[in-house]
């Protein structure tokens, strides 16, 4: 997480211990750093004189080798401390570790990063202690903020009219950022948005309320503050769809980029997306390079494309929580490899001509939402969902076809289902009374004469 205080804490530690070392260096590593410049900066920090006759042959490789050798020679009998601040790329450590030899003098290297993958990569070749810095609790963070921001006025307290606004802006940041994953002027189904918030873990539970009810409160609050606009209401007069203003969306997109929260991908235009982005919106047919291993950190995928044929790339995204095909067209099957997405919590093929679920769907034991509304699926076997004990929303609709047949099984009543809609129960209907968390039920009962 950016802005949590990693650099500030590292600087305090550095200032406190720097006098205990023979030499020291503080280097801020940019996202697009150059290895040669990094080594040169390290030499400058250590006070090592640069040689003017270092050869630059072999694409600069000889120069890099010479600098590494020079640094190692200098550190041979010295106790050193080096801070590398704001590291983004996992390959950083392999670029620098050979210059920082272990001379048994008690040298220390400290790295600050937003990426746990950077820390894990360092562990491959070195002994590493990872400290996951946590944000201050609100009861400590808020007084600290007020003391700094209003120290010389308002008695060190935040004016009430600003306090309400700032708390909303801070507490609802992830929820607003997720809105930026949708296309410009897109009308977002409120239930769809709420379930994605829950699946992403953006909602904190409150007493006597479901996560979805808490999320609905957040969405209502955003609407009341005109940060989100109601674009469609239900026949009962409740908000059904919403959108965000273009100006707010532009602000959200900039924040998304700064935080590596997500990225919009237009491969047909030759565009690319940051390999550090955690969420991806696909706007046209995905090219083959999207399956590259460096994109495996993606947590969420939304599709708004008319040519989504190659779905094999999904199996690369092992950390996926949200997979939404609702905006895709010409899409008629789910790959068998779907079952390998162990962390998947949200899967929607609503309004698609998918006719059956892959047999591996039963392996998705963390799945919370399965949206088949308007799809071609007309039968769900008990063995396909018997292990999906975390399922909260199982959604269908009749449309112009036969009702979906759902075969209940003994133990189905132990599920955490809140919505079971538009299905025809074939047997074991008594299991329904055990679904104590159910909020919405739509079934069809057929009798023969």
CSV table of C-alpha atoms in Angstrom, one decimal, residues 40-221:
chain,number,residue,atom,x,y,z
A,40,UNK,CA,26.9,4.1,-10.2
A,41,UNK,CA,24.7,5.7,-7.5
A,42,UNK,CA,25.7,3.1,-5.0
A,43,UNK,CA,29.4,3.9,-5.7
A,44,UNK,CA,28.7,7.6,-5.2
A,45,UNK,CA,26.9,7.0,-1.9
A,46,UNK,CA,29.9,5.0,-0.7
A,47,UNK,CA,32.3,7.6,-1.8
A,48,UNK,CA,34.0,5.3,-4.3
A,49,UNK,CA,35.8,7.2,-7.0
A,50,UNK,CA,34.6,6.4,-10.5
A,51,UNK,CA,37.2,5.1,-13.0
A,52,UNK,CA,37.1,7.0,-16.3
A,53,UNK,CA,38.6,4.2,-18.3
A,54,UNK,CA,35.9,1.5,-17.6
A,55,UNK,CA,35.2,-0.2,-21.0
A,56,UNK,CA,31.6,0.0,-22.3
A,57,UNK,CA,31.8,-3.0,-24.6
A,58,UNK,CA,29.3,-5.8,-24.9
A,59,UNK,CA,26.3,-3.5,-24.5
A,60,UNK,CA,27.8,-2.1,-21.2
A,61,UNK,CA,28.1,-5.6,-19.6
A,62,UNK,CA,31.9,-5.1,-19.0
A,63,UNK,CA,31.2,-1.8,-17.4
A,64,UNK,CA,28.7,-3.3,-15.0
A,65,UNK,CA,31.0,-6.2,-14.1
A,66,UNK,CA,33.8,-3.7,-13.4
A,67,UNK,CA,31.5,-1.6,-11.1
A,68,UNK,CA,30.3,-4.7,-9.2
A,69,UNK,CA,33.9,-5.8,-8.7
A,70,UNK,CA,34.9,-2.4,-7.5
A,71,UNK,CA,32.1,-2.2,-5.0
A,72,UNK,CA,32.8,-5.7,-3.6
A,73,UNK,CA,36.5,-4.9,-3.2
A,74,UNK,CA,35.6,-1.7,-1.3
A,75,UNK,CA,33.2,-3.5,1.0
A,76,UNK,CA,35.5,-6.4,1.7
A,77,UNK,CA,36.5,-5.3,5.2
A,78,UNK,CA,33.6,-2.8,6.0
A,79,UNK,CA,30.4,-2.9,7.9
A,80,UNK,CA,27.8,-1.3,5.6
A,81,UNK,CA,24.1,-0.4,5.7
A,82,UNK,CA,22.1,0.2,2.5
A,83,UNK,CA,18.5,1.3,2.1
A,84,UNK,CA,16.7,0.7,-1.3
A,85,UNK,CA,13.5,2.7,-1.1
A,86,UNK,CA,10.4,2.1,-3.2
A,87,UNK,CA,11.4,-1.0,-5.1
A,88,UNK,CA,8.8,-2.2,-7.7
A,89,UNK,CA,10.3,-5.0,-9.8
A,90,UNK,CA,11.1,-8.5,-8.4
A,91,UNK,CA,14.2,-8.8,-10.6
A,92,UNK,CA,15.8,-5.8,-8.7
A,93,UNK,CA,17.5,-8.0,-6.2
A,94,UNK,CA,19.1,-10.2,-8.8
A,95,UNK,CA,20.5,-7.0,-10.4
A,96,UNK,CA,22.1,-5.7,-7.2
A,97,UNK,CA,22.8,-8.6,-4.8
A,98,UNK,CA,26.2,-9.6,-6.3
A,99,UNK,CA,27.6,-6.1,-5.5
A,100,UNK,CA,26.7,-6.5,-1.8
A,101,UNK,CA,28.9,-9.3,-0.5
A,102,UNK,CA,28.4,-11.0,2.8
A,103,UNK,CA,31.7,-10.3,4.5
A,104,UNK,CA,30.5,-11.4,8.0
A,105,UNK,CA,30.9,-7.9,9.3
A,106,UNK,CA,27.2,-7.4,10.1
A,107,UNK,CA,26.2,-5.5,7.0
A,108,UNK,CA,22.5,-4.8,6.5
A,109,UNK,CA,20.3,-4.1,3.5
A,110,UNK,CA,16.8,-2.7,4.0
A,111,UNK,CA,14.2,-2.6,1.1
A,112,UNK,CA,10.9,-0.8,1.1
A,113,UNK,CA,8.3,-2.0,-1.4
A,114,UNK,CA,4.6,-2.2,-2.0
A,115,UNK,CA,4.9,-5.7,-3.5
A,116,UNK,CA,5.2,-8.8,-1.4
A,117,UNK,CA,6.5,-10.6,-4.5
A,118,UNK,CA,9.7,-8.4,-4.3
A,119,UNK,CA,10.3,-9.7,-0.7
A,120,UNK,CA,9.6,-13.3,-1.7
A,121,UNK,CA,12.1,-13.1,-4.6
A,122,UNK,CA,14.8,-11.8,-2.3
A,123,UNK,CA,14.2,-14.8,-0.1
A,124,UNK,CA,15.3,-17.1,-2.9
A,125,UNK,CA,19.0,-16.3,-2.4
A,126,UNK,CA,19.2,-14.5,0.9
A,127,UNK,CA,18.0,-14.6,4.5
A,128,UNK,CA,15.2,-12.0,4.6
A,129,UNK,CA,12.9,-10.8,7.4
A,130,UNK,CA,9.7,-9.3,6.0
A,131,UNK,CA,7.9,-6.7,8.1
A,132,UNK,CA,4.4,-6.1,6.8
A,133,UNK,CA,3.7,-2.5,7.9
A,134,UNK,CA,0.0,-2.1,8.9
A,135,UNK,CA,-2.0,1.2,8.8
A,136,UNK,CA,-2.7,2.9,12.1
A,137,UNK,CA,-6.1,2.2,13.5
A,138,UNK,CA,-8.5,5.1,12.9
A,139,UNK,CA,-8.5,6.1,16.6
A,140,UNK,CA,-4.8,6.8,16.3
A,141,UNK,CA,-4.5,7.9,12.7
A,142,UNK,CA,-7.2,10.6,12.9
A,143,UNK,CA,-5.8,12.5,15.9
A,144,UNK,CA,-2.3,12.4,14.2
A,145,UNK,CA,-3.7,13.8,11.0
A,146,UNK,CA,-5.6,16.5,12.7
A,147,UNK,CA,-2.6,17.5,14.7
A,148,UNK,CA,-0.5,17.9,11.6
A,149,UNK,CA,-3.2,19.5,9.3
A,150,UNK,CA,-4.8,21.9,11.8
A,151,UNK,CA,-2.0,22.4,14.3
A,152,UNK,CA,-2.1,26.2,14.0
A,153,UNK,CA,-5.8,26.7,13.5
A,154,UNK,CA,-9.1,25.2,14.6
A,155,UNK,CA,-7.5,24.2,17.9
A,156,UNK,CA,-5.9,21.2,16.3
A,157,UNK,CA,-9.3,19.7,15.4
A,158,UNK,CA,-10.9,19.1,12.0
A,159,UNK,CA,-13.9,21.3,11.2
A,160,UNK,CA,-17.1,19.1,11.3
A,161,UNK,CA,-18.0,19.9,7.7
A,162,UNK,CA,-14.7,18.6,6.5
A,163,UNK,CA,-14.6,15.7,8.9
A,164,UNK,CA,-17.7,14.0,7.4
A,165,UNK,CA,-16.4,14.4,3.9
A,166,UNK,CA,-12.9,13.2,4.5
A,167,UNK,CA,-14.0,10.1,6.4
A,168,UNK,CA,-16.2,9.1,3.5
A,169,UNK,CA,-13.4,9.8,0.9
A,170,UNK,CA,-10.9,7.7,2.9
A,171,UNK,CA,-13.1,4.8,3.9
A,172,UNK,CA,-14.7,4.3,0.5
A,173,UNK,CA,-11.5,4.6,-1.6
A,174,UNK,CA,-11.3,1.0,-2.8
A,175,UNK,CA,-15.0,0.9,-3.6
A,176,UNK,CA,-14.7,4.0,-5.7
A,177,UNK,CA,-11.5,2.7,-7.5
A,178,UNK,CA,-13.4,-0.4,-8.6
A,179,UNK,CA,-15.9,1.8,-10.3
A,180,UNK,CA,-13.1,2.9,-12.6
A,181,UNK,CA,-12.7,-0.5,-14.0
A,182,UNK,CA,-16.0,-0.1,-16.0
A,183,UNK,CA,-16.1,1.7,-19.4
A,184,UNK,CA,-16.8,5.4,-19.6
A,185,UNK,CA,-20.6,6.2,-19.3
A,186,UNK,CA,-21.3,2.5,-18.6
A,187,UNK,CA,-24.4,1.9,-16.5
A,188,UNK,CA,-23.4,-0.6,-13.7
A,189,UNK,CA,-25.9,-3.0,-12.2
A,190,UNK,CA,-25.9,-2.2,-8.5
A,191,UNK,CA,-26.1,-5.8,-7.3
A,192,UNK,CA,-23.2,-6.7,-9.6
A,193,UNK,CA,-21.1,-3.9,-8.1
A,194,UNK,CA,-22.0,-4.8,-4.5
A,195,UNK,CA,-21.1,-8.5,-5.0
A,196,UNK,CA,-17.8,-7.6,-6.5
A,197,UNK,CA,-17.0,-5.3,-3.6
A,198,UNK,CA,-17.7,-8.2,-1.2
A,199,UNK,CA,-15.7,-10.7,-3.3
A,200,UNK,CA,-12.7,-8.3,-3.3
A,201,UNK,CA,-12.8,-8.0,0.5
A,202,UNK,CA,-13.5,-4.3,0.4
A,203,UNK,CA,-16.4,-4.6,2.9
A,204,UNK,CA,-16.0,-4.9,6.6
A,205,UNK,CA,-18.7,-6.7,8.5
A,206,UNK,CA,-21.0,-4.9,11.0
A,207,UNK,CA,-23.1,-6.3,13.7
A,208,UNK,CA,-26.5,-7.7,12.6
A,209,UNK,CA,-25.8,-6.9,8.9
A,210,UNK,CA,-24.7,-9.0,6.0
A,211,UNK,CA,-21.7,-7.9,4.0
A,212,UNK,CA,-24.1,-7.1,1.1
A,213,UNK,CA,-26.2,-4.9,3.4
A,214,UNK,CA,-23.1,-3.0,4.5
A,215,UNK,CA,-22.0,-2.6,0.9
A,216,UNK,CA,-25.5,-1.3,0.0
A,217,UNK,CA,-25.1,1.4,2.7
A,218,UNK,CA,-21.8,2.4,1.2
A,219,UNK,CA,-23.3,2.7,-2.3
A,220,UNK,CA,-26.2,4.7,-1.0
A,221,UNK,CA,-23.8,7.0,0.8
